[in-house]
mmCIF file of N, CA and C in Angstrom:
data_model
loop_
_atom_site.group_PDB
_atom_site.id
_atom_site.type_symbol
_atom_site.label_atom_id
_atom_site.label_comp_id
_atom_site.label_asym_id
_atom_site.label_seq_id
_atom_site.Cartn_x
_atom_site.Cartn_y
_atom_site.Cartn_z
ATOM 1 N N MET A 1 170.641 20.988 92.432
ATOM 2 C CA MET A 1 170.610 22.779 92.889
ATOM 3 C C MET A 1 169.481 22.642 93.970
ATOM 4 N N ASN A 2 169.594 23.168 95.129
ATOM 5 C CA ASN A 2 169.178 23.399 96.133
ATOM 6 C C ASN A 2 168.467 24.858 95.846
ATOM 7 N N GLN A 3 167.151 24.652 96.097
ATOM 8 C CA GLN A 3 166.521 26.498 95.953
ATOM 9 C C GLN A 3 166.646 26.782 97.444
ATOM 10 N N PRO A 4 167.249 28.297 97.670
ATOM 11 C CA PRO A 4 167.453 29.064 98.794
ATOM 12 C C PRO A 4 165.776 28.737 99.748
ATOM 13 N N ILE A 5 165.897 28.843 100.868
ATOM 14 C CA ILE A 5 164.611 28.797 101.217
ATOM 15 C C ILE A 5 164.196 30.232 101.560
ATOM 16 N N THR A 6 162.884 30.346 101.126
ATOM 17 C CA THR A 6 162.423 31.736 101.009
ATOM 18 C C THR A 6 161.180 32.180 102.424
ATOM 19 N N VAL A 7 161.202 32.891 103.270
ATOM 20 C CA VAL A 7 160.023 33.257 104.177
ATOM 21 C C VAL A 7 159.609 34.289 103.746
ATOM 22 N N GLU A 8 158.201 34.785 104.399
ATOM 23 C CA GLU A 8 157.636 36.046 104.712
ATOM 24 C C GLU A 8 158.055 36.948 105.597
ATOM 25 N N CYS A 9 158.289 38.220 105.456
ATOM 26 C CA CYS A 9 158.595 38.824 106.680
ATOM 27 C C CYS A 9 157.303 39.220 107.184
ATOM 28 N N PRO A 10 157.406 39.053 108.643
ATOM 29 C CA PRO A 10 155.983 39.069 109.280
ATOM 30 C C PRO A 10 155.348 40.285 109.465
ATOM 31 N N THR A 11 156.140 41.128 109.320
ATOM 32 C CA THR A 11 155.590 42.828 109.522
ATOM 33 C C THR A 11 155.324 43.422 108.050
ATOM 34 N N CYS A 12 155.832 43.218 106.740
ATOM 35 C CA CYS A 12 155.574 43.641 105.645
ATOM 36 C C CYS A 12 155.168 42.897 104.774
ATOM 37 N N GLY A 13 155.798 41.483 104.943
ATOM 38 C CA GLY A 13 155.194 40.224 103.869
ATOM 39 C C GLY A 13 156.242 40.104 102.469
ATOM 40 N N ALA A 14 157.406 40.659 102.628
ATOM 41 C CA ALA A 14 158.141 40.890 101.707
ATOM 42 C C ALA A 14 159.105 39.586 101.733
ATOM 43 N N PRO A 15 159.358 38.994 100.619
ATOM 44 C CA PRO A 15 160.403 37.595 100.944
ATOM 45 C C PRO A 15 161.469 37.803 101.363
ATOM 46 N N VAL A 16 161.600 36.927 101.869
ATOM 47 C CA VAL A 16 163.348 36.826 102.519
ATOM 48 C C VAL A 16 163.639 35.580 102.616
ATOM 49 N N GLU A 17 164.857 35.956 101.802
ATOM 50 C CA GLU A 17 165.704 34.855 101.948
ATOM 51 C C GLU A 17 166.308 34.406 103.103
ATOM 52 N N TRP A 18 166.289 32.995 103.631
ATOM 53 C CA TRP A 18 166.971 32.671 104.862
ATOM 54 C C TRP A 18 168.246 32.117 104.901
ATOM 55 N N GLY A 19 169.408 33.073 105.217
ATOM 56 C CA GLY A 19 170.708 32.250 104.852
ATOM 57 C C GLY A 19 171.003 33.993 105.539
ATOM 58 N N PRO A 20 172.976 33.598 105.705
ATOM 59 C CA PRO A 20 173.377 34.468 106.208
ATOM 60 C C PRO A 20 173.308 36.429 105.565
ATOM 61 N N GLN A 21 173.204 36.232 104.317
ATOM 62 C CA GLN A 21 172.870 37.159 103.683
ATOM 63 C C GLN A 21 171.856 37.896 104.094
ATOM 64 N N SER A 22 170.884 37.371 105.188
ATOM 65 C CA SER A 22 169.458 37.882 105.746
ATOM 66 C C SER A 22 169.864 38.348 107.003
ATOM 67 N N PRO A 23 170.564 39.353 107.332
ATOM 68 C CA PRO A 23 170.817 39.510 109.548
ATOM 69 C C PRO A 23 169.577 39.552 109.663
ATOM 70 N N SER A 24 168.734 39.837 109.181
ATOM 71 C CA SER A 24 167.690 40.583 110.080
ATOM 72 C C SER A 24 166.239 39.387 109.714
ATOM 73 N N ARG A 25 166.769 38.118 109.348
ATOM 74 C CA ARG A 25 165.496 37.337 109.352
ATOM 75 C C ARG A 25 165.058 36.818 110.332
ATOM 76 N N PRO A 26 164.139 36.701 110.593
ATOM 77 C CA PRO A 26 163.011 36.665 109.197
ATOM 78 C C PRO A 26 162.382 37.801 109.022
ATOM 79 N N PHE A 27 162.904 39.127 109.253
ATOM 80 C CA PHE A 27 162.477 40.301 108.824
ATOM 81 C C PHE A 27 163.172 40.923 108.178
ATOM 82 N N CYS A 28 162.492 41.295 106.753
ATOM 83 C CA CYS A 28 163.046 41.945 105.422
ATOM 84 C C CYS A 28 164.535 42.651 105.973
ATOM 85 N N SER A 29 164.189 43.426 106.974
ATOM 86 C CA SER A 29 165.251 44.897 107.359
ATOM 87 C C SER A 29 165.024 45.049 109.235
ATOM 88 N N GLU A 30 166.050 45.512 109.264
ATOM 89 C CA GLU A 30 166.336 46.207 110.847
ATOM 90 C C GLU A 30 164.845 47.151 111.277
ATOM 91 N N ARG A 31 164.280 47.858 110.177
ATOM 92 C CA ARG A 31 163.322 48.514 110.148
ATOM 93 C C ARG A 31 161.932 47.822 110.845
ATOM 94 N N CYS A 32 162.001 46.569 110.351
ATOM 95 C CA CYS A 32 160.675 45.964 110.142
ATOM 96 C C CYS A 32 160.566 45.343 111.386
ATOM 97 N N LYS A 33 162.112 44.977 111.646
ATOM 98 C CA LYS A 33 162.189 43.792 113.013
ATOM 99 C C LYS A 33 162.052 45.079 113.935
ATOM 100 N N LEU A 34 162.265 46.323 114.312
ATOM 101 C CA LEU A 34 161.672 47.470 115.079
ATOM 102 C C LEU A 34 160.503 47.674 115.261
ATOM 103 N N ILE A 35 159.985 47.456 114.225
ATOM 104 C CA ILE A 35 158.485 48.247 114.192
ATOM 105 C C ILE A 35 157.679 46.786 114.735
ATOM 106 N N ASP A 36 158.343 45.522 114.412
ATOM 107 C CA ASP A 36 157.680 43.990 115.128
ATOM 108 C C ASP A 36 158.023 44.570 116.809
ATOM 109 N N LEU A 37 159.058 44.925 117.324
ATOM 110 C CA LEU A 37 159.644 44.874 118.811
ATOM 111 C C LEU A 37 158.775 46.208 118.908
ATOM 112 N N GLY A 38 158.534 47.228 118.650
ATOM 113 C CA GLY A 38 157.278 48.121 119.037
ATOM 114 C C GLY A 38 156.113 47.506 119.636
ATOM 115 N N ALA A 39 155.749 47.199 118.697
ATOM 116 C CA ALA A 39 154.626 46.546 119.118
ATOM 117 C C ALA A 39 154.408 45.581 119.655
ATOM 118 N N TRP A 40 155.237 44.464 120.424
ATOM 119 C CA TRP A 40 155.504 43.823 121.354
ATOM 120 C C TRP A 40 155.446 44.825 123.009
ATOM 121 N N ALA A 41 156.182 46.023 122.364
ATOM 122 C CA ALA A 41 156.579 46.814 123.771
ATOM 123 C C ALA A 41 155.372 47.613 124.271
ATOM 124 N N ALA A 42 154.359 48.182 122.985
ATOM 125 C CA ALA A 42 153.228 48.231 123.163
ATOM 126 C C ALA A 42 151.524 47.495 123.454
ATOM 127 N N GLU A 43 151.850 46.353 123.732
ATOM 128 C CA GLU A 43 151.553 45.566 124.097
ATOM 129 C C GLU A 43 150.072 44.794 122.939
ATOM 130 N N GLU A 44 150.673 44.855 121.567
ATOM 131 C CA GLU A 44 149.711 44.838 120.825
ATOM 132 C C GLU A 44 149.495 43.302 120.243
ATOM 133 N N HIS A 45 150.917 42.649 120.526
ATOM 134 C CA HIS A 45 150.715 41.589 120.184
ATOM 135 C C HIS A 45 150.993 40.991 121.974
ATOM 136 N N THR A 46 150.388 39.431 122.084
ATOM 137 C CA THR A 46 150.344 38.907 123.009
ATOM 138 C C THR A 46 150.356 37.217 122.828
ATOM 139 N N ILE A 47 150.864 36.636 124.323
ATOM 140 C CA ILE A 47 151.153 35.082 124.073
ATOM 141 C C ILE A 47 149.842 34.916 124.844
ATOM 142 N N PRO A 48 148.741 34.052 124.509
ATOM 143 C CA PRO A 48 148.143 33.805 125.704
ATOM 144 C C PRO A 48 148.189 33.071 126.378
ATOM 145 N N GLY A 49 147.449 33.456 127.358
ATOM 146 C CA GLY A 49 147.906 32.673 128.606
ATOM 147 C C GLY A 49 147.015 31.626 129.449
ATOM 148 N N ASP A 50 147.340 31.118 130.354
ATOM 149 C CA ASP A 50 146.714 29.893 131.144
ATOM 150 C C ASP A 50 145.408 30.558 131.877
ATOM 151 N N ASN A 51 144.205 30.555 132.034
ATOM 152 C CA ASN A 51 143.120 31.476 132.763
ATOM 153 C C ASN A 51 143.010 31.007 134.154
ATOM 154 N N LEU A 52 143.515 29.737 134.338
ATOM 155 C CA LEU A 52 143.616 29.292 136.041
ATOM 156 C C LEU A 52 144.978 29.909 136.285
ATOM 157 N N GLU A 53 146.080 29.603 135.469
ATOM 158 C CA GLU A 53 147.447 30.332 136.225
ATOM 159 C C GLU A 53 147.502 31.581 136.136
ATOM 160 N N ASP A 54 146.523 32.637 135.756
ATOM 161 C CA ASP A 54 146.325 33.856 135.775
ATOM 162 C C ASP A 54 145.522 34.028 137.056
ATOM 163 N N ASP A 55 144.479 33.400 137.276
ATOM 164 C CA ASP A 55 143.704 33.719 138.619
ATOM 165 C C ASP A 55 144.046 33.319 139.542
ATOM 166 N N LEU A 56 145.365 32.298 139.466
ATOM 167 C CA LEU A 56 146.306 31.673 140.778
ATOM 168 C C LEU A 56 147.277 32.944 141.163
ATOM 169 N N PHE A 57 147.818 33.259 140.161
ATOM 170 C CA PHE A 57 148.797 34.252 140.497
ATOM 171 C C PHE A 57 148.404 35.861 140.356
ATOM 172 N N SER A 58 147.233 35.921 140.149
ATOM 173 C CA SER A 58 147.017 37.423 139.808
ATOM 174 C C SER A 58 147.250 38.437 141.250
ATOM 175 N N GLY A 59 147.054 37.688 142.071
ATOM 176 C CA GLY A 59 146.951 38.529 143.555
ATOM 177 C C GLY A 59 148.747 39.003 143.688
ATOM 178 N N ASP A 60 149.335 38.250 143.437
ATOM 179 C CA ASP A 60 150.789 38.251 143.445
ATOM 180 C C ASP A 60 151.082 40.077 143.237
ATOM 181 N N LEU A 61 150.849 40.562 142.449
ATOM 182 C CA LEU A 61 151.109 41.741 141.649
ATOM 183 C C LEU A 61 150.183 42.846 141.875
ATOM 184 N N PRO A 62 150.776 43.980 142.012
ATOM 185 C CA PRO A 62 149.595 45.076 142.262
ATOM 186 C C PRO A 62 149.035 45.351 140.824
ATOM 187 N N PRO A 63 147.655 45.718 140.960
ATOM 188 C CA PRO A 63 147.326 46.237 139.932
ATOM 189 C C PRO A 63 147.949 47.034 139.035
ATOM 190 N N ARG A 64 147.645 46.682 137.293
ATOM 191 C CA ARG A 64 148.404 47.491 136.295
ATOM 192 C C ARG A 64 147.464 48.644 135.986
ATOM 193 N N GLU A 65 148.383 49.790 135.728
ATOM 194 C CA GLU A 65 148.087 51.122 135.457
ATOM 195 C C GLU A 65 147.822 50.913 134.075
ATOM 196 N N HIS A 66 146.631 51.808 133.473
ATOM 197 C CA HIS A 66 146.708 51.748 131.733
ATOM 198 C C HIS A 66 146.961 53.003 131.847
#
C-alpha cells in the first residue's frame, strides 16, 4: 500500500496531501496561495539575479520609483 505524499504549505506550514483532492497544492488553501502571490507582487520574495547581467542591462530601463 502506497502512502500519500505530504508536503508543507509554503505559507502556513500545514500538511498538504499531494493529489487531486488538494487543488491548491503545494498550498493548503486558496487563501494561502493568494497570500504568497501578494508577497511576490509586493516584492517581499525575490529570485537572486546575476550581478554582471544586472550591471549590463540596468541602463536599458528607466529608474524604478519606490
